[in-house]
Amino acid sequence: MRISGAGRLADFRERLRWLMVRDAEAEDYTEHHAEGRLEYRFEPKKGIPFPVLAEVSGDFPELRVEAEWDHDGVRGRAVIENGRLIEEHRVAAGGQGIEVAVSDDGHLDLALVVQKRDDGCIGYAATSDRHTFFRFARGDLTLIGPEDPGVELEDMALGFVEEWLWYDEEEAPIERARYADYGFPVRGANLRSEKLALLRGSGMRHSSLDETGRTACEALQRQWLKTP
């Protein structure tokens, strides 16, 4: 992770240190600074601390925060300025793409992951109160109930959920505290607070779907989202 710009780098460094010490879920990191730039290297078990980075960035709008990662087969890059996510790119193994949409009150409207196949894609989708697996091939969408999706679909969903979602049945004291700070109610399924911290400045939406993924998402919206 690199912080650059014509601004208060030393103050940014001290503010970040202060917040990381007080973050119960903070990951270990090392500092490798150079003239005119701060650089941090993480080996995270849970992920890059985006909520902390977004908070500090908001206090130093003249600085640019760039994060790059390579973890569990996913490479990515994100840029944060003035506490807002202004750029993000992810490249996942197997042609994976995601779509996430959240309402202003924190309601999870849709969290979707798809993985390409020769004739279409497979996927998993969740809202605040229900979820489903599916297969999309040659323009046809087949919904698969959550009771027995099979290993392939289940493994894909578990990886996506671990990074993006948390559920009301979990204890999750940190997530609950952050949702309370945001003034958001906790629902059945919820976006992880670190992701909310980024999406709040970006229209509460994020998508990395290709054309096939977008077509599958549109079919899902017609056949599943619009049904009770």
Short mmCIF file of C-alpha atoms in Angstrom, two decimals:
data_model
loop_
_atom_site.label_atom_id
_atom_site.label_comp_id
_atom_site.label_asym_id
_atom_site.label_seq_id
_atom_site.Cartn_x
_atom_site.Cartn_y
_atom_site.Cartn_z
CA MET A 1 0.00 0.00 0.00
CA ARG A 2 1.38 3.42 -0.98
CA ILE A 3 0.41 6.93 0.11
CA SER A 4 1.64 9.82 -2.01
CA GLY A 5 0.91 13.43 -2.80
CA ALA A 6 1.89 16.96 -1.86
CA GLY A 7 0.49 16.86 1.64
CA ARG A 8 0.93 15.97 5.29
CA LEU A 9 2.54 12.55 5.02
CA ALA A 10 3.98 12.59 8.54
CA ASP A 11 0.57 13.45 10.02
CA PHE A 12 -1.08 10.71 7.92
CA ARG A 13 1.47 8.21 9.24
CA GLU A 14 0.80 9.09 12.87
CA ARG A 15 -2.98 9.07 12.42
CA LEU A 16 -2.86 5.64 10.74
CA ARG A 17 -0.69 4.24 13.53
CA TRP A 18 -3.08 5.59 16.16
CA LEU A 19 -6.10 3.96 14.52
CA MET A 20 -4.36 0.64 13.81
CA VAL A 21 -3.34 0.28 17.46
CA ARG A 22 -6.98 0.70 18.48
CA ASP A 23 -8.48 -1.58 15.81
CA ALA A 24 -9.25 -4.96 17.37
CA GLU A 25 -9.06 -6.63 13.95
CA ALA A 26 -5.90 -4.87 12.77
CA GLU A 27 -3.48 -7.01 10.78
CA ASP A 28 0.31 -7.09 11.16
CA TYR A 29 2.21 -4.83 8.80
CA THR A 30 5.64 -3.36 8.16
CA GLU A 31 6.63 0.13 7.06
CA HIS A 32 8.97 0.84 4.13
CA HIS A 33 8.91 4.60 3.59
CA ALA A 34 10.81 6.70 1.06
CA GLU A 35 11.15 10.39 0.33
CA GLY A 36 7.72 11.80 -0.53
CA ARG A 37 5.93 8.47 -0.07
CA LEU A 38 4.67 6.15 2.64
CA GLU A 39 4.61 2.42 1.95
CA TYR A 40 3.06 -0.39 4.05
CA ARG A 41 3.16 -4.12 3.47
CA PHE A 42 0.48 -6.38 4.92
CA GLU A 43 0.19 -10.15 5.13
CA PRO A 44 -3.46 -10.16 6.13
CA LYS A 45 -5.51 -13.11 7.29
CA LYS A 46 -8.79 -11.23 6.88
CA GLY A 47 -8.02 -8.51 4.36
CA ILE A 48 -6.62 -5.04 3.87
CA PRO A 49 -7.99 -2.63 6.56
CA PHE A 50 -10.05 -0.52 4.18
CA PRO A 51 -12.27 1.10 6.88
CA VAL A 52 -9.21 2.53 8.61
CA LEU A 53 -7.66 3.65 5.32
CA ALA A 54 -10.88 5.33 4.22
CA GLU A 55 -11.18 7.14 7.56
CA VAL A 56 -7.61 8.46 7.48
CA SER A 57 -7.91 9.38 3.80
CA GLY A 58 -10.93 11.53 4.62
CA ASP A 59 -8.78 13.53 7.04
CA PHE A 60 -6.08 14.07 4.40
CA PRO A 61 -7.92 14.67 1.09
CA GLU A 62 -4.78 15.92 -0.65
CA LEU A 63 -3.13 12.48 -0.43
CA ARG A 64 -3.68 9.44 -2.66
CA VAL A 65 -3.91 5.92 -1.18
CA GLU A 66 -3.11 3.06 -3.56
CA ALA A 67 -3.50 -0.56 -2.45
CA GLU A 68 -2.50 -3.64 -4.44
CA TRP A 69 -2.99 -7.26 -3.41
CA ASP A 70 -2.60 -10.85 -4.53
CA HIS A 71 -4.50 -13.25 -2.29
CA ASP A 72 -6.18 -16.63 -2.79
CA GLY A 73 -5.90 -16.38 -6.56
CA VAL A 74 -7.30 -12.84 -6.75
CA ARG A 75 -5.19 -9.86 -7.78
CA GLY A 76 -6.50 -6.37 -7.33
CA ARG A 77 -5.84 -2.66 -7.06
CA ALA A 78 -7.81 0.11 -5.37
CA VAL A 79 -7.34 3.88 -5.16
CA ILE A 80 -8.84 5.96 -2.34
CA GLU A 81 -8.93 9.76 -2.24
CA ASN A 82 -10.70 11.93 0.32
CA GLY A 83 -12.17 8.83 1.97
CA ARG A 84 -13.78 7.61 -1.27
CA LEU A 85 -13.06 4.64 -3.50
CA ILE A 86 -12.38 6.19 -6.90
CA GLU A 87 -10.93 3.16 -8.69
CA GLU A 88 -10.88 -0.61 -8.18
CA HIS A 89 -9.81 -3.50 -10.39
CA ARG A 90 -9.91 -7.22 -9.58
CA VAL A 91 -8.73 -10.16 -11.62
CA ALA A 92 -9.85 -13.52 -10.26
CA ALA A 93 -9.00 -17.03 -11.33
CA GLY A 94 -11.64 -18.72 -13.46
CA GLY A 95 -13.19 -15.56 -14.92
CA GLN A 96 -14.95 -14.54 -11.71
CA GLY A 97 -16.98 -11.34 -11.43
CA ILE A 98 -19.15 -9.69 -8.79
CA GLU A 99 -22.02 -7.25 -8.46
CA VAL A 100 -22.89 -5.54 -5.16
CA ALA A 101 -25.65 -3.00 -4.52
CA VAL A 102 -26.60 -1.53 -1.14
CA SER A 103 -29.30 0.99 -0.22
CA ASP A 104 -28.49 4.19 1.65
CA ASP A 105 -29.75 2.62 4.90
CA GLY A 106 -27.37 -0.34 4.59
CA HIS A 107 -29.96 -2.76 3.17
CA LEU A 108 -28.26 -5.42 1.01
CA ASP A 109 -30.12 -5.19 -2.29
CA LEU A 110 -27.87 -7.69 -4.08
CA ALA A 111 -24.54 -9.43 -3.64
CA LEU A 112 -23.70 -11.60 -6.64
CA VAL A 113 -20.70 -13.66 -7.72
CA VAL A 114 -20.40 -15.49 -11.04
CA GLN A 115 -17.74 -17.74 -12.52
CA LYS A 116 -17.52 -18.29 -16.26
CA ARG A 117 -18.06 -21.60 -17.98
CA ASP A 118 -17.82 -22.45 -21.68
CA ASP A 119 -21.55 -22.11 -22.24
CA GLY A 120 -22.27 -19.40 -19.66
CA CYS A 121 -21.59 -19.17 -15.94
CA ILE A 122 -22.46 -20.45 -12.49
CA GLY A 123 -23.22 -18.17 -9.58
CA TYR A 124 -24.44 -17.33 -6.11
CA ALA A 125 -26.65 -14.40 -5.11
CA ALA A 126 -27.84 -13.01 -1.78
CA THR A 127 -30.01 -10.18 -0.52
CA SER A 128 -30.65 -9.13 3.06
CA ASP A 129 -33.25 -11.89 3.55
CA ARG A 130 -32.65 -14.73 1.05
CA HIS A 131 -30.08 -16.38 -1.20
CA THR A 132 -29.82 -18.76 -4.13
CA PHE A 133 -27.38 -20.59 -6.38
CA PHE A 134 -27.82 -20.69 -10.13
CA ARG A 135 -26.53 -21.83 -13.50
CA PHE A 136 -26.79 -19.71 -16.63
CA ALA A 137 -26.26 -21.44 -19.99
CA ARG A 138 -27.22 -20.47 -23.53
CA GLY A 139 -29.47 -17.70 -22.27
CA ASP A 140 -31.39 -19.83 -19.75
CA LEU A 141 -31.21 -19.33 -16.00
CA THR A 142 -31.71 -22.29 -13.64
CA LEU A 143 -32.17 -21.51 -9.96
CA ILE A 144 -30.69 -24.01 -7.50
CA GLY A 145 -31.94 -24.08 -3.92
CA PRO A 146 -29.48 -23.54 -1.05
CA GLU A 147 -30.10 -27.00 0.43
CA ASP A 148 -27.79 -28.99 -1.87
CA PRO A 149 -25.87 -26.85 -4.37
CA GLY A 150 -22.96 -29.23 -4.84
CA VAL A 151 -19.29 -28.73 -3.97
CA GLU A 152 -18.40 -26.45 -6.88
CA LEU A 153 -21.11 -23.88 -6.21
CA GLU A 154 -20.74 -24.08 -2.45
CA ASP A 155 -16.97 -23.47 -2.53
CA MET A 156 -17.42 -20.45 -4.78
CA ALA A 157 -20.12 -19.01 -2.51
CA LEU A 158 -18.09 -19.57 0.66
CA GLY A 159 -15.12 -17.67 -0.74
CA PHE A 160 -17.35 -14.77 -1.78
CA VAL A 161 -19.19 -14.65 1.54
CA GLU A 162 -15.96 -14.71 3.54
CA GLU A 163 -14.78 -11.56 1.78
CA TRP A 164 -18.03 -9.62 1.38
CA LEU A 165 -20.84 -10.67 3.78
CA TRP A 166 -21.71 -11.39 7.39
CA TYR A 167 -24.93 -12.76 8.89
CA ASP A 168 -27.13 -11.92 11.83
CA GLU A 169 -26.59 -15.33 13.46
CA GLU A 170 -22.88 -14.54 13.82
CA GLU A 171 -21.65 -12.86 17.01
CA ALA A 172 -19.55 -10.40 14.96
CA PRO A 173 -19.11 -7.73 17.70
CA ILE A 174 -16.90 -5.51 15.52
CA GLU A 175 -19.37 -5.59 12.63
CA ARG A 176 -22.29 -4.85 14.93
CA ALA A 177 -20.45 -1.90 16.49
CA ARG A 178 -19.57 -0.44 13.10
CA TYR A 179 -23.16 -0.83 11.85
CA ALA A 180 -24.35 0.96 14.98
CA ASP A 181 -21.89 3.79 14.26
CA TYR A 182 -23.27 4.05 10.72
CA GLY A 183 -26.84 4.07 12.06
CA PHE A 184 -27.70 0.95 10.04
CA PRO A 185 -29.92 -1.87 11.35
CA VAL A 186 -28.52 -5.41 11.24
CA ARG A 187 -30.46 -7.65 8.88
CA GLY A 188 -30.26 -11.33 7.97
CA ALA A 189 -27.35 -10.79 5.54
CA ASN A 190 -25.16 -7.68 5.62
CA LEU A 191 -22.24 -6.26 3.69
CA ARG A 192 -18.99 -6.30 5.65
CA SER A 193 -18.25 -2.89 7.14
CA GLU A 194 -14.87 -2.63 5.40
CA LYS A 195 -16.68 -2.86 2.07
CA LEU A 196 -19.33 -0.36 3.17
CA ALA A 197 -16.57 2.08 4.05
CA LEU A 198 -15.48 2.01 0.42
CA LEU A 199 -18.89 1.89 -1.26
CA ARG A 200 -20.38 4.75 0.77
CA GLY A 201 -18.38 7.19 -1.34
CA SER A 202 -19.06 5.38 -4.60
CA GLY A 203 -22.83 5.30 -4.98
CA MET A 204 -23.17 2.16 -2.82
CA ARG A 205 -22.58 -0.03 -5.88
CA HIS A 206 -19.70 -2.03 -7.34
CA SER A 207 -19.49 -4.30 -10.38
CA SER A 208 -16.77 -6.25 -12.15
CA LEU A 209 -19.12 -8.34 -14.32
CA ASP A 210 -18.32 -8.95 -17.98
CA GLU A 211 -21.04 -9.20 -20.66
CA THR A 212 -21.94 -12.79 -19.76
CA GLY A 213 -22.14 -11.93 -16.08
CA ARG A 214 -24.32 -8.89 -16.74
CA THR A 215 -26.70 -10.97 -18.86
CA ALA A 216 -26.94 -13.57 -16.10
CA CYS A 217 -27.54 -10.82 -13.54
CA GLU A 218 -30.37 -9.37 -15.63
CA ALA A 219 -31.99 -12.81 -15.89
CA LEU A 220 -31.64 -13.25 -12.13
CA GLN A 221 -33.31 -9.91 -11.51
CA ARG A 222 -36.27 -10.92 -13.67
CA GLN A 223 -36.72 -14.44 -12.33
CA TRP A 224 -35.65 -14.18 -8.72
CA LEU A 225 -35.33 -10.63 -7.39
CA LYS A 226 -38.78 -9.59 -8.63
CA THR A 227 -40.52 -12.64 -7.16
CA PRO A 228 -41.61 -12.78 -3.49
#
